[in-house]
Amino acid sequence: MRTIDKIPISKIQRASKLVSTGAKVGVNYLKYYGDKIVNPDAEAKERLNQNNASDIYDGLKQLKGSALKVAQMLSMEKSILPQAYVEKFSLAQFSVPPLSPPLVLKTFKKYFGKSPNDIYDTFNATSVNAASIGQVHMAELNGNKLAVKIQYPGVAQSIASDLAMVKPIAMSMFIIKGKDSDKYFKEVENKLVEETNYILEIKQSKDIAAACAHVPNLLFPKYYEELSSERIITMDYMEGEHLSEFTAINSDQEKSDQLGQALWDFYMFQIHKLRKVHADPHPGNFLVTDKAKLVALDFGCMKQIPDEFYVPYFELAKPENINNEAYFVKKLYELEILRADDTKQELEFFTGMFYEMLSLFTKPFHQEAFDFSDAKFFGDIAELGERYSKSTDLKKMNGNRGSKHFIYINRTFFGLYNLMFDLKAKDIKINNYMTL
């Protein structure tokens, strides 16, 4: 894979890169208009999506940081984005062009005040894993194999400007109107700022590892604070393959179920017992060992779940509450899905929409055990998402719905459900975390 010798850091440099990417997208649309004259529209649209996804991703991977992180987040929205975007943007999870070795050494010395060879016995300046905010290198010290995560230069300083640039795209894609939209983008900005603070990440990682050490078949690396800084993390190097690599070749149902139960227990324990959760559940943050144990990595994105959100949110996971119309509507107001200034049409539309969504999405919580390999369940979710994404009624209304806490809690559940489906995990005991 080609390496990168420099990253656009200034606001002007990063804006220029996005402008040039936008120009490529414009050319793709011109090609599409000609293509659909002589070819079936579906084929032409698929080529447009592939060309746009490729050009947008190529531009974002040069920027790295928040812009690429947004692409990673979007790759988890399988029911909203066309498949071409999902496939291309998912590369942001753990496979992007890394910094070149000379830039790595320069960046490390800037962050730590010393070169890697002054700290470790050995250090490989060629990365073993590159993602949206940082990349990982192998090192050794006193016979221990270590993983050293180095943050890309300029990432922390460019978050606000990056989000301002991608905001119009996100608003259009998710049918968000200008009114009251700032609270959602501020929530994303605050989380991204936290993700660039590696001192905070180490604390969060150690706290979660200690609190969840009892979960069967779940492992965590050890973190070394004395070998870390605000932009560098040193931890044990954990052997294993990325979860997506494992699921692509696995045919052992027993392993799938063991990993699926560990993953589900891990998330349910965090949500219900700790009231905070690892809100970045994508395949690049999990490894599978040769003994089918799950290794959890990267706790930069943790979401606190306040009681005023947790209580009504999970009360609506119960079918008797979903089907009690007065109670259901009351909880929708508490969750800011329904608003005091809604018209009668908006009240009826969003009550019906969320009744349909919650009735489907909470099905796993209505059973003692659930089969996450059920293609019909996930097909129904995809169909529902596609139907509402094309709804002309929804596009006419103020789509800014729900508490700001929905952004990362929904992201957590969408990501978790997708991982469980990828594993094809069956007979998962939903409340098993309560017995651990």
Tab-separated table of C-alpha atoms in Angstrom:
chain	number	residue	atom	x	y	z
A	1	MET	CA	0.000	0.000	0.000
A	2	ARG	CA	1.272	3.473	-0.863
A	3	THR	CA	2.274	5.681	2.039
A	4	ILE	CA	1.602	9.366	2.638
A	5	ASP	CA	4.435	11.865	3.074
A	6	LYS	CA	2.259	14.759	4.211
A	7	ILE	CA	-1.275	15.516	5.355
A	8	PRO	CA	-3.140	18.773	4.613
A	9	ILE	CA	-3.256	20.508	7.994
A	10	SER	CA	-4.465	24.070	7.478
A	11	LYS	CA	-8.143	24.901	6.966
A	12	ILE	CA	-7.417	26.223	3.465
A	13	GLN	CA	-5.481	23.099	2.447
A	14	ARG	CA	-8.223	20.786	3.700
A	15	ALA	CA	-11.007	22.851	2.129
A	16	SER	CA	-9.152	22.837	-1.204
A	17	LYS	CA	-8.963	19.051	-1.092
A	18	LEU	CA	-12.711	18.775	-0.528
A	19	VAL	CA	-13.414	21.268	-3.320
A	20	SER	CA	-11.350	19.201	-5.765
A	21	THR	CA	-13.209	16.082	-4.620
A	22	GLY	CA	-16.515	17.854	-5.212
A	23	ALA	CA	-15.400	18.746	-8.732
A	24	LYS	CA	-14.771	15.050	-9.471
A	25	VAL	CA	-18.246	14.195	-8.206
A	26	GLY	CA	-19.672	16.849	-10.532
A	27	VAL	CA	-17.912	15.236	-13.494
A	28	ASN	CA	-19.295	11.850	-12.454
A	29	TYR	CA	-22.833	13.232	-12.616
A	30	LEU	CA	-22.221	14.593	-16.119
A	31	LYS	CA	-21.064	11.098	-17.165
A	32	TYR	CA	-24.148	9.600	-15.502
A	33	TYR	CA	-26.555	11.820	-17.443
A	34	GLY	CA	-24.995	10.611	-20.694
A	35	ASP	CA	-24.738	7.005	-19.502
A	36	LYS	CA	-28.429	6.641	-18.665
A	37	ILE	CA	-29.430	7.778	-22.168
A	38	VAL	CA	-27.901	4.640	-23.716
A	39	ASN	CA	-27.990	2.198	-20.774
A	40	PRO	CA	-30.590	1.068	-18.204
A	41	ASP	CA	-30.980	3.650	-15.447
A	42	ALA	CA	-30.203	1.138	-12.674
A	43	GLU	CA	-26.861	0.237	-14.271
A	44	ALA	CA	-25.983	3.881	-14.828
A	45	LYS	CA	-26.910	4.755	-11.219
A	46	GLU	CA	-24.760	1.901	-9.892
A	47	ARG	CA	-21.764	3.169	-11.885
A	48	LEU	CA	-22.410	6.676	-10.553
A	49	ASN	CA	-22.452	5.390	-6.980
A	50	GLN	CA	-19.242	3.422	-7.500
A	51	ASN	CA	-17.424	6.384	-9.074
A	52	ASN	CA	-18.640	8.845	-6.433
A	53	ALA	CA	-17.835	6.498	-3.546
A	54	SER	CA	-14.334	5.929	-4.901
A	55	ASP	CA	-13.601	9.624	-5.507
A	56	ILE	CA	-15.044	10.768	-2.175
A	57	TYR	CA	-13.128	8.103	-0.244
A	58	ASP	CA	-9.891	8.870	-2.117
A	59	GLY	CA	-10.233	12.519	-1.108
A	60	LEU	CA	-11.094	11.796	2.525
A	61	LYS	CA	-8.296	9.264	3.021
A	62	GLN	CA	-5.781	11.975	2.129
A	63	LEU	CA	-7.289	14.256	4.784
A	64	LYS	CA	-7.646	11.573	7.475
A	65	GLY	CA	-8.993	12.808	10.816
A	66	SER	CA	-12.617	13.857	11.315
A	67	ALA	CA	-13.504	13.832	7.624
A	68	LEU	CA	-12.441	10.199	7.307
A	69	LYS	CA	-14.056	9.342	10.651
A	70	VAL	CA	-17.403	10.539	9.299
A	71	ALA	CA	-16.956	8.165	6.345
A	72	GLN	CA	-16.260	5.347	8.793
A	73	MET	CA	-19.436	6.194	10.734
A	74	LEU	CA	-21.455	6.286	7.509
A	75	SER	CA	-20.127	2.863	6.475
A	76	MET	CA	-22.095	1.384	9.371
A	77	GLU	CA	-25.378	2.779	7.992
A	78	LYS	CA	-25.936	-0.207	5.711
A	79	SER	CA	-29.657	0.432	5.449
A	80	ILE	CA	-29.220	4.044	4.323
A	81	LEU	CA	-26.210	4.245	2.002
A	82	PRO	CA	-25.929	2.493	-1.371
A	83	GLN	CA	-23.732	-0.624	-1.181
A	84	ALA	CA	-20.938	1.017	-3.192
A	85	TYR	CA	-20.493	3.625	-0.445
A	86	VAL	CA	-20.702	1.061	2.359
A	87	GLU	CA	-17.979	-1.080	0.776
A	88	LYS	CA	-15.646	1.819	0.034
A	89	PHE	CA	-16.180	3.776	3.269
A	90	SER	CA	-15.747	0.631	5.381
A	91	LEU	CA	-12.057	0.715	4.409
A	92	ALA	CA	-11.768	3.653	6.812
A	93	GLN	CA	-12.239	1.213	9.683
A	94	PHE	CA	-8.780	-0.331	9.467
A	95	SER	CA	-7.282	-0.032	5.991
A	96	VAL	CA	-6.195	3.418	4.827
A	97	PRO	CA	-2.877	4.611	3.370
A	98	PRO	CA	-0.434	5.021	6.304
A	99	LEU	CA	2.074	7.740	6.970
A	100	SER	CA	5.486	7.109	5.452
A	101	PRO	CA	8.255	5.939	7.866
A	102	PRO	CA	10.086	9.324	7.779
A	103	LEU	CA	6.869	11.179	8.644
A	104	VAL	CA	6.143	8.628	11.393
A	105	LEU	CA	9.501	9.244	13.050
A	106	LYS	CA	9.098	13.013	12.731
A	107	THR	CA	5.567	12.893	14.179
A	108	PHE	CA	6.571	10.612	17.064
A	109	LYS	CA	9.443	12.885	18.088
A	110	LYS	CA	7.164	15.923	17.934
A	111	TYR	CA	4.623	14.265	20.222
A	112	PHE	CA	6.975	12.530	22.654
A	113	GLY	CA	10.105	14.664	22.600
A	114	LYS	CA	12.193	11.575	21.832
A	115	SER	CA	12.587	9.239	18.895
A	116	PRO	CA	11.066	5.736	19.147
A	117	ASN	CA	14.493	4.124	19.296
A	118	ASP	CA	15.238	6.101	22.470
A	119	ILE	CA	12.230	4.467	24.161
A	120	TYR	CA	11.778	0.958	22.757
A	121	ASP	CA	14.316	-1.801	22.104
A	122	THR	CA	12.937	-2.104	18.572
A	123	PHE	CA	10.405	-0.060	16.619
A	124	ASN	CA	9.015	-0.751	13.151
A	125	ALA	CA	8.362	2.554	11.388
A	126	THR	CA	6.115	0.794	8.854
A	127	SER	CA	2.594	0.591	10.253
A	128	VAL	CA	0.648	-2.660	10.688
A	129	ASN	CA	-2.750	-0.936	10.783
A	130	ALA	CA	-3.923	2.514	9.692
A	131	ALA	CA	-7.371	3.994	10.403
A	132	SER	CA	-9.055	7.404	10.452
A	133	ILE	CA	-7.380	9.117	13.426
A	134	GLY	CA	-4.162	7.176	13.954
A	135	GLN	CA	-2.045	4.225	12.879
A	136	VAL	CA	-0.423	1.346	14.769
A	137	HIS	CA	3.200	0.189	14.817
A	138	MET	CA	4.921	-2.818	16.350
A	139	ALA	CA	7.648	-2.373	18.949
A	140	GLU	CA	9.442	-4.433	21.588
A	141	LEU	CA	10.649	-3.586	25.075
A	142	ASN	CA	12.183	-5.981	27.573
A	143	GLY	CA	10.964	-8.950	25.560
A	144	ASN	CA	7.356	-7.732	25.369
A	145	LYS	CA	5.722	-7.230	21.989
A	146	LEU	CA	3.930	-3.860	21.949
A	147	ALA	CA	1.488	-1.955	19.748
A	148	VAL	CA	2.145	1.778	19.472
A	149	LYS	CA	-0.697	3.963	18.192
A	150	ILE	CA	0.365	7.330	16.779
A	151	GLN	CA	-2.149	10.057	16.002
A	152	TYR	CA	-1.974	11.737	12.612
A	153	PRO	CA	-0.620	15.301	12.691
A	154	GLY	CA	-3.169	18.109	12.696
A	155	VAL	CA	-6.177	15.854	13.416
A	156	ALA	CA	-7.135	17.391	16.764
A	157	GLN	CA	-6.846	20.957	15.461
A	158	SER	CA	-9.007	20.408	12.367
A	159	ILE	CA	-12.104	18.779	13.888
A	160	ALA	CA	-14.372	21.834	13.959
A	161	SER	CA	-13.451	22.988	10.445
A	162	ASP	CA	-13.750	19.459	9.013
A	163	LEU	CA	-17.227	19.027	10.442
A	164	ALA	CA	-18.275	22.415	9.106
A	165	MET	CA	-17.213	21.268	5.639
A	166	VAL	CA	-19.010	17.903	5.733
A	167	LYS	CA	-22.102	19.274	7.528
A	168	PRO	CA	-24.058	20.109	4.340
A	169	ILE	CA	-23.475	16.575	2.999
A	170	ALA	CA	-24.573	14.949	6.255
A	171	MET	CA	-27.658	17.171	6.545
A	172	SER	CA	-28.747	16.234	3.046
A	173	MET	CA	-28.063	12.529	3.521
A	174	PHE	CA	-29.920	12.246	6.822
A	175	ILE	CA	-32.713	14.723	5.998
A	176	ILE	CA	-31.623	17.134	8.729
A	177	LYS	CA	-32.822	20.699	8.372
A	178	GLY	CA	-31.027	23.761	9.672
A	179	LYS	CA	-33.417	24.299	12.562
A	180	ASP	CA	-32.034	22.881	15.834
A	181	SER	CA	-29.392	20.827	13.994
A	182	ASP	CA	-26.435	22.288	15.876
A	183	LYS	CA	-26.976	20.145	18.978
A	184	TYR	CA	-26.387	16.998	16.929
A	185	PHE	CA	-23.230	18.264	15.280
A	186	LYS	CA	-21.934	19.550	18.610
A	187	GLU	CA	-22.408	16.073	20.069
A	188	VAL	CA	-20.326	14.583	17.240
A	189	GLU	CA	-17.686	17.304	17.561
A	190	ASN	CA	-17.334	16.758	21.324
A	191	LYS	CA	-16.911	13.007	20.854
A	192	LEU	CA	-14.315	13.486	18.131
A	193	VAL	CA	-12.371	15.864	20.376
A	194	GLU	CA	-12.401	13.196	23.088
A	195	GLU	CA	-11.131	10.596	20.602
A	196	THR	CA	-8.025	12.680	19.932
A	197	ASN	CA	-7.187	12.808	23.661
A	198	TYR	CA	-5.158	9.638	24.130
A	199	ILE	CA	-4.643	10.242	27.850
A	200	LEU	CA	-8.424	10.078	28.237
A	201	GLU	CA	-8.552	6.997	26.023
A	202	ILE	CA	-6.044	5.155	28.217
A	203	LYS	CA	-8.117	5.916	31.321
A	204	GLN	CA	-11.315	4.778	29.615
A	205	SER	CA	-9.612	1.654	28.315
A	206	LYS	CA	-8.299	0.647	31.725
A	207	ASP	CA	-11.651	1.365	33.389
A	208	ILE	CA	-13.587	-0.773	30.904
A	209	ALA	CA	-11.032	-3.580	30.992
A	210	ALA	CA	-11.298	-3.729	34.786
A	211	ALA	CA	-15.102	-3.491	34.875
A	212	CYS	CA	-15.619	-6.142	32.168
A	213	ALA	CA	-12.820	-8.561	33.081
A	214	HIS	CA	-15.416	-11.109	34.238
A	215	VAL	CA	-17.129	-11.414	30.833
A	216	PRO	CA	-16.264	-14.873	29.425
A	217	ASN	CA	-14.176	-15.137	26.242
A	218	LEU	CA	-13.354	-11.413	26.242
A	219	LEU	CA	-9.798	-10.055	26.344
A	220	PHE	CA	-8.194	-6.605	26.588
A	221	PRO	CA	-4.631	-5.402	26.065
A	222	LYS	CA	-2.585	-3.948	28.899
A	223	TYR	CA	-1.863	-0.218	28.569
A	224	TYR	CA	1.412	1.518	29.488
A	225	GLU	CA	0.901	5.096	30.664
A	226	GLU	CA	4.629	5.759	31.095
A	227	LEU	CA	5.124	4.986	27.381
A	228	SER	CA	2.157	7.059	26.229
A	229	SER	CA	1.210	10.716	25.800
A	230	GLU	CA	-1.702	12.853	24.616
A	231	ARG	CA	-1.093	11.701	21.017
A	232	ILE	CA	0.619	8.294	21.498
A	233	ILE	CA	-0.631	5.092	23.153
A	234	THR	CA	1.515	2.072	23.953
A	235	MET	CA	-0.249	-1.212	24.748
A	236	ASP	CA	0.332	-4.952	24.482
A	237	TYR	CA	0.324	-6.265	20.936
A	238	MET	CA	-2.626	-8.666	20.721
A	239	GLU	CA	-2.487	-11.577	18.291
A	240	GLY	CA	-5.571	-12.226	16.176
A	241	GLU	CA	-7.407	-11.394	12.976
A	242	HIS	CA	-9.881	-8.586	12.490
A	243	LEU	CA	-13.462	-9.621	13.059
A	244	SER	CA	-14.362	-9.035	9.403
A	245	GLU	CA	-11.502	-11.296	8.287
A	246	PHE	CA	-12.717	-14.011	10.651
A	247	THR	CA	-16.356	-13.825	9.549
A	248	ALA	CA	-15.366	-13.943	5.878
A	249	ILE	CA	-13.951	-17.489	6.210
A	250	ASN	CA	-15.478	-18.958	9.389
A	251	SER	CA	-17.780	-21.984	9.099
A	252	ASP	CA	-17.689	-23.080	12.740
A	253	GLN	CA	-21.067	-22.249	14.310
A	254	GLU	CA	-19.791	-22.982	17.816
A	255	LYS	CA	-17.120	-20.307	17.432
A	256	SER	CA	-19.668	-17.859	16.026
A	257	ASP	CA	-21.966	-18.394	18.981
A	258	GLN	CA	-19.154	-18.121	21.529
A	259	LEU	CA	-17.922	-14.844	20.034
A	260	GLY	CA	-21.458	-13.526	19.573
A	261	GLN	CA	-22.384	-14.190	23.202
A	262	ALA	CA	-19.169	-12.518	24.402
A	263	LEU	CA	-19.837	-9.473	22.213
A	264	TRP	CA	-23.491	-9.211	23.290
A	265	ASP	CA	-22.687	-9.661	27.001
A	266	PHE	CA	-19.939	-7.057	26.741
A	267	TYR	CA	-22.319	-4.434	25.337
A	268	MET	CA	-25.298	-5.248	27.531
A	269	PHE	CA	-23.151	-5.121	30.678
A	270	GLN	CA	-21.767	-1.724	29.705
A	271	ILE	CA	-25.154	-0.266	28.821
A	272	HIS	CA	-27.218	-1.608	31.695
A	273	LYS	CA	-24.667	-1.863	34.498
A	274	LEU	CA	-22.089	0.847	33.753
A	275	ARG	CA	-24.444	3.254	31.939
A	276	LYS	CA	-21.668	4.040	29.494
A	277	VAL	CA	-20.720	2.220	26.331
A	278	HIS	CA	-18.006	1.697	23.738
A	279	ALA	CA	-19.832	3.593	20.982
A	280	ASP	CA	-17.601	2.542	18.078
A	281	PRO	CA	-18.519	-1.104	17.363
A	282	HIS	CA	-16.982	-1.739	13.972
A	283	PRO	CA	-14.896	-4.782	12.879
A	284	GLY	CA	-11.600	-2.904	13.041
A	285	ASN	CA	-11.961	-2.533	16.819
A	286	PHE	CA	-12.175	-6.275	17.491
A	287	LEU	CA	-9.772	-9.153	16.988
A	288	VAL	CA	-10.469	-12.886	17.149
A	289	THR	CA	-7.795	-15.142	18.685
A	290	ASP	CA	-7.009	-18.677	17.544
A	291	LYS	CA	-9.093	-19.939	20.490
A	292	ALA	CA	-12.142	-17.915	19.411
A	293	LYS	CA	-11.825	-15.302	22.111
A	294	LEU	CA	-12.763	-11.693	21.392
A	295	VAL	CA	-10.202	-8.906	21.856
A	296	ALA	CA	-11.701	-5.437	22.343
A	297	LEU	CA	-9.608	-2.442	21.271
A	298	ASP	CA	-9.762	1.348	21.023
A	299	PHE	CA	-11.890	2.984	23.714
A	300	GLY	CA	-11.526	6.557	22.534
A	301	CYS	CA	-15.257	6.847	21.828
A	302	MET	CA	-17.203	6.187	25.049
A	303	LYS	CA	-20.773	7.426	25.499
A	304	GLN	CA	-22.234	8.189	28.938
A	305	ILE	CA	-25.950	7.312	29.125
A	306	PRO	CA	-27.840	9.699	31.450
A	307	ASP	CA	-30.883	8.391	33.327
A	308	GLU	CA	-33.262	10.818	31.616
A	309	PHE	CA	-32.427	9.093	28.330
A	310	TYR	CA	-31.738	5.531	29.500
A	311	VAL	CA	-35.069	5.049	31.293
A	312	PRO	CA	-37.529	5.998	28.503
A	313	TYR	CA	-35.282	4.500	25.812
A	314	PHE	CA	-35.315	1.027	27.331
A	315	GLU	CA	-38.890	1.264	28.530
A	316	LEU	CA	-39.745	1.375	24.831
A	317	ALA	CA	-37.892	-1.901	24.329
A	318	LYS	CA	-40.818	-3.658	26.036
A	319	PRO	CA	-43.693	-4.720	23.749
A	320	GLU	CA	-46.369	-3.911	26.352
A	321	ASN	CA	-45.143	-0.297	26.404
A	322	ILE	CA	-44.841	-0.006	22.629
A	323	ASN	CA	-48.430	-1.185	22.267
A	324	ASN	CA	-49.833	1.136	24.956
A	325	GLU	CA	-50.579	4.168	22.771
A	326	ALA	CA	-50.836	6.802	25.533
A	327	TYR	CA	-47.693	5.548	27.279
A	328	PHE	CA	-45.833	5.246	23.967
A	329	VAL	CA	-46.617	8.843	22.974
A	330	LYS	CA	-45.588	10.092	26.438
A	331	LYS	CA	-42.163	8.439	26.060
A	332	LEU	CA	-41.726	9.871	22.569
A	333	TYR	CA	-42.078	13.339	24.059
A	334	GLU	CA	-39.543	12.491	26.798
A	335	LEU	CA	-37.084	11.353	24.134
A	336	GLU	CA	-37.676	14.571	22.123
A	337	ILE	CA	-38.997	12.589	19.152
A	338	LEU	CA	-42.315	14.401	19.369
A	339	ARG	CA	-42.268	18.152	19.915
A	340	ALA	CA	-44.687	20.658	21.407
A	341	ASP	CA	-44.740	22.656	18.156
A	342	ASP	CA	-45.546	19.654	15.918
A	343	THR	CA	-48.508	19.869	13.589
A	344	LYS	CA	-51.186	17.170	13.686
A	345	GLN	CA	-49.692	15.695	10.516
A	346	GLU	CA	-46.207	15.572	12.066
A	347	LEU	CA	-47.507	13.985	15.282
A	348	GLU	CA	-49.292	11.256	13.336
A	349	PHE	CA	-46.415	10.653	10.942
A	350	PHE	CA	-43.609	10.417	13.513
A	351	THR	CA	-45.689	8.421	16.000
A	352	GLY	CA	-46.399	5.889	13.272
A	353	MET	CA	-42.850	5.910	11.992
A	354	PHE	CA	-41.260	5.280	15.383
A	355	TYR	CA	-43.882	2.703	16.325
A	356	GLU	CA	-42.930	0.747	13.217
A	357	MET	CA	-39.198	1.197	13.789
A	358	LEU	CA	-39.190	0.299	17.485
A	359	SER	CA	-41.525	-2.666	17.047
A	360	LEU	CA	-38.994	-4.140	14.627
A	361	PHE	CA	-35.671	-2.972	16.066
A	362	THR	CA	-36.394	-4.126	19.640
A	363	LYS	CA	-37.369	-7.698	18.673
A	364	PRO	CA	-34.227	-9.226	20.221
A	365	PHE	CA	-35.276	-7.827	23.614
A	366	HIS	CA	-38.680	-9.526	23.398
A	367	GLN	CA	-37.153	-13.005	23.571
A	368	GLU	CA	-34.964	-15.017	25.944
A	369	ALA	CA	-32.684	-15.981	23.062
A	370	PHE	CA	-32.317	-14.507	19.569
A	371	ASP	CA	-30.976	-15.728	16.256
A	372	PHE	CA	-28.810	-12.930	14.826
A	373	SER	CA	-28.236	-14.937	11.664
A	374	ASP	CA	-31.886	-14.326	10.690
A	375	ALA	CA	-31.609	-12.692	7.266
A	376	LYS	CA	-35.301	-11.755	7.293
A	377	PHE	CA	-34.905	-9.643	10.458
A	378	PHE	CA	-32.028	-7.682	8.947
A	379	GLY	CA	-33.733	-7.515	5.570
A	380	ASP	CA	-36.786	-5.962	7.237
A	381	ILE	CA	-34.535	-3.358	8.918
A	382	ALA	CA	-32.901	-2.527	5.579
A	383	GLU	CA	-36.275	-2.284	3.819
A	384	LEU	CA	-37.655	-0.007	6.519
A	385	GLY	CA	-34.609	2.272	6.365
A	386	GLU	CA	-34.745	2.453	2.585
A	387	ARG	CA	-38.475	3.184	2.586
A	388	TYR	CA	-38.201	6.108	4.997
A	389	SER	CA	-35.060	7.449	3.309
A	390	LYS	CA	-37.177	7.846	0.155
A	391	SER	CA	-40.279	9.159	1.944
A	392	THR	CA	-41.490	12.401	0.361
A	393	ASP	CA	-43.567	13.113	3.491
A	394	LEU	CA	-40.472	12.908	5.687
A	395	LYS	CA	-38.523	15.236	3.416
A	396	LYS	CA	-41.223	17.891	3.805
A	397	MET	CA	-41.073	17.836	7.595
A	398	ASN	CA	-38.543	18.868	10.207
A	399	GLY	CA	-36.513	15.659	10.467
A	400	ASN	CA	-34.521	16.825	13.495
A	401	ARG	CA	-35.966	14.275	15.870
A	402	GLY	CA	-34.824	12.920	19.184
A	403	SER	CA	-32.400	13.655	21.972
A	404	LYS	CA	-28.772	14.248	21.023
A	405	HIS	CA	-27.990	10.995	22.849
A	406	PHE	CA	-29.633	9.040	20.032
A	407	ILE	CA	-26.665	9.704	17.747
A	408	TYR	CA	-24.182	7.483	19.568
A	409	ILE	CA	-26.639	5.068	21.191
A	410	ASN	CA	-28.263	4.282	17.848
A	411	ARG	CA	-24.813	4.062	16.278
A	412	THR	CA	-23.858	1.562	18.971
A	413	PHE	CA	-26.878	-0.653	18.346
A	414	PHE	CA	-26.650	-0.486	14.556
A	415	GLY	CA	-22.970	-1.397	14.759
A	416	LEU	CA	-23.592	-4.164	17.292
A	417	TYR	CA	-26.452	-5.675	15.273
A	418	ASN	CA	-24.331	-5.633	12.112
A	419	LEU	CA	-21.438	-7.379	13.887
A	420	MET	CA	-23.794	-9.999	15.314
A	421	PHE	CA	-25.229	-10.611	11.830
A	422	ASP	CA	-21.746	-10.835	10.304
A	423	LEU	CA	-20.879	-13.463	12.926
A	424	LYS	CA	-24.137	-15.331	12.137
A	425	ALA	CA	-24.470	-15.853	15.892
A	426	LYS	CA	-27.457	-17.994	16.921
A	427	ASP	CA	-29.178	-18.744	20.223
A	428	ILE	CA	-27.773	-15.626	21.913
A	429	LYS	CA	-29.059	-15.328	25.481
A	430	ILE	CA	-30.273	-11.737	25.660
A	431	ASN	CA	-30.115	-11.252	29.449
A	432	ASN	CA	-27.077	-13.440	30.049
A	433	TYR	CA	-25.113	-10.401	31.286
A	434	MET	CA	-27.286	-10.360	34.410
A	435	THR	CA	-25.933	-13.742	35.521
A	436	LEU	CA	-22.243	-12.943	35.126
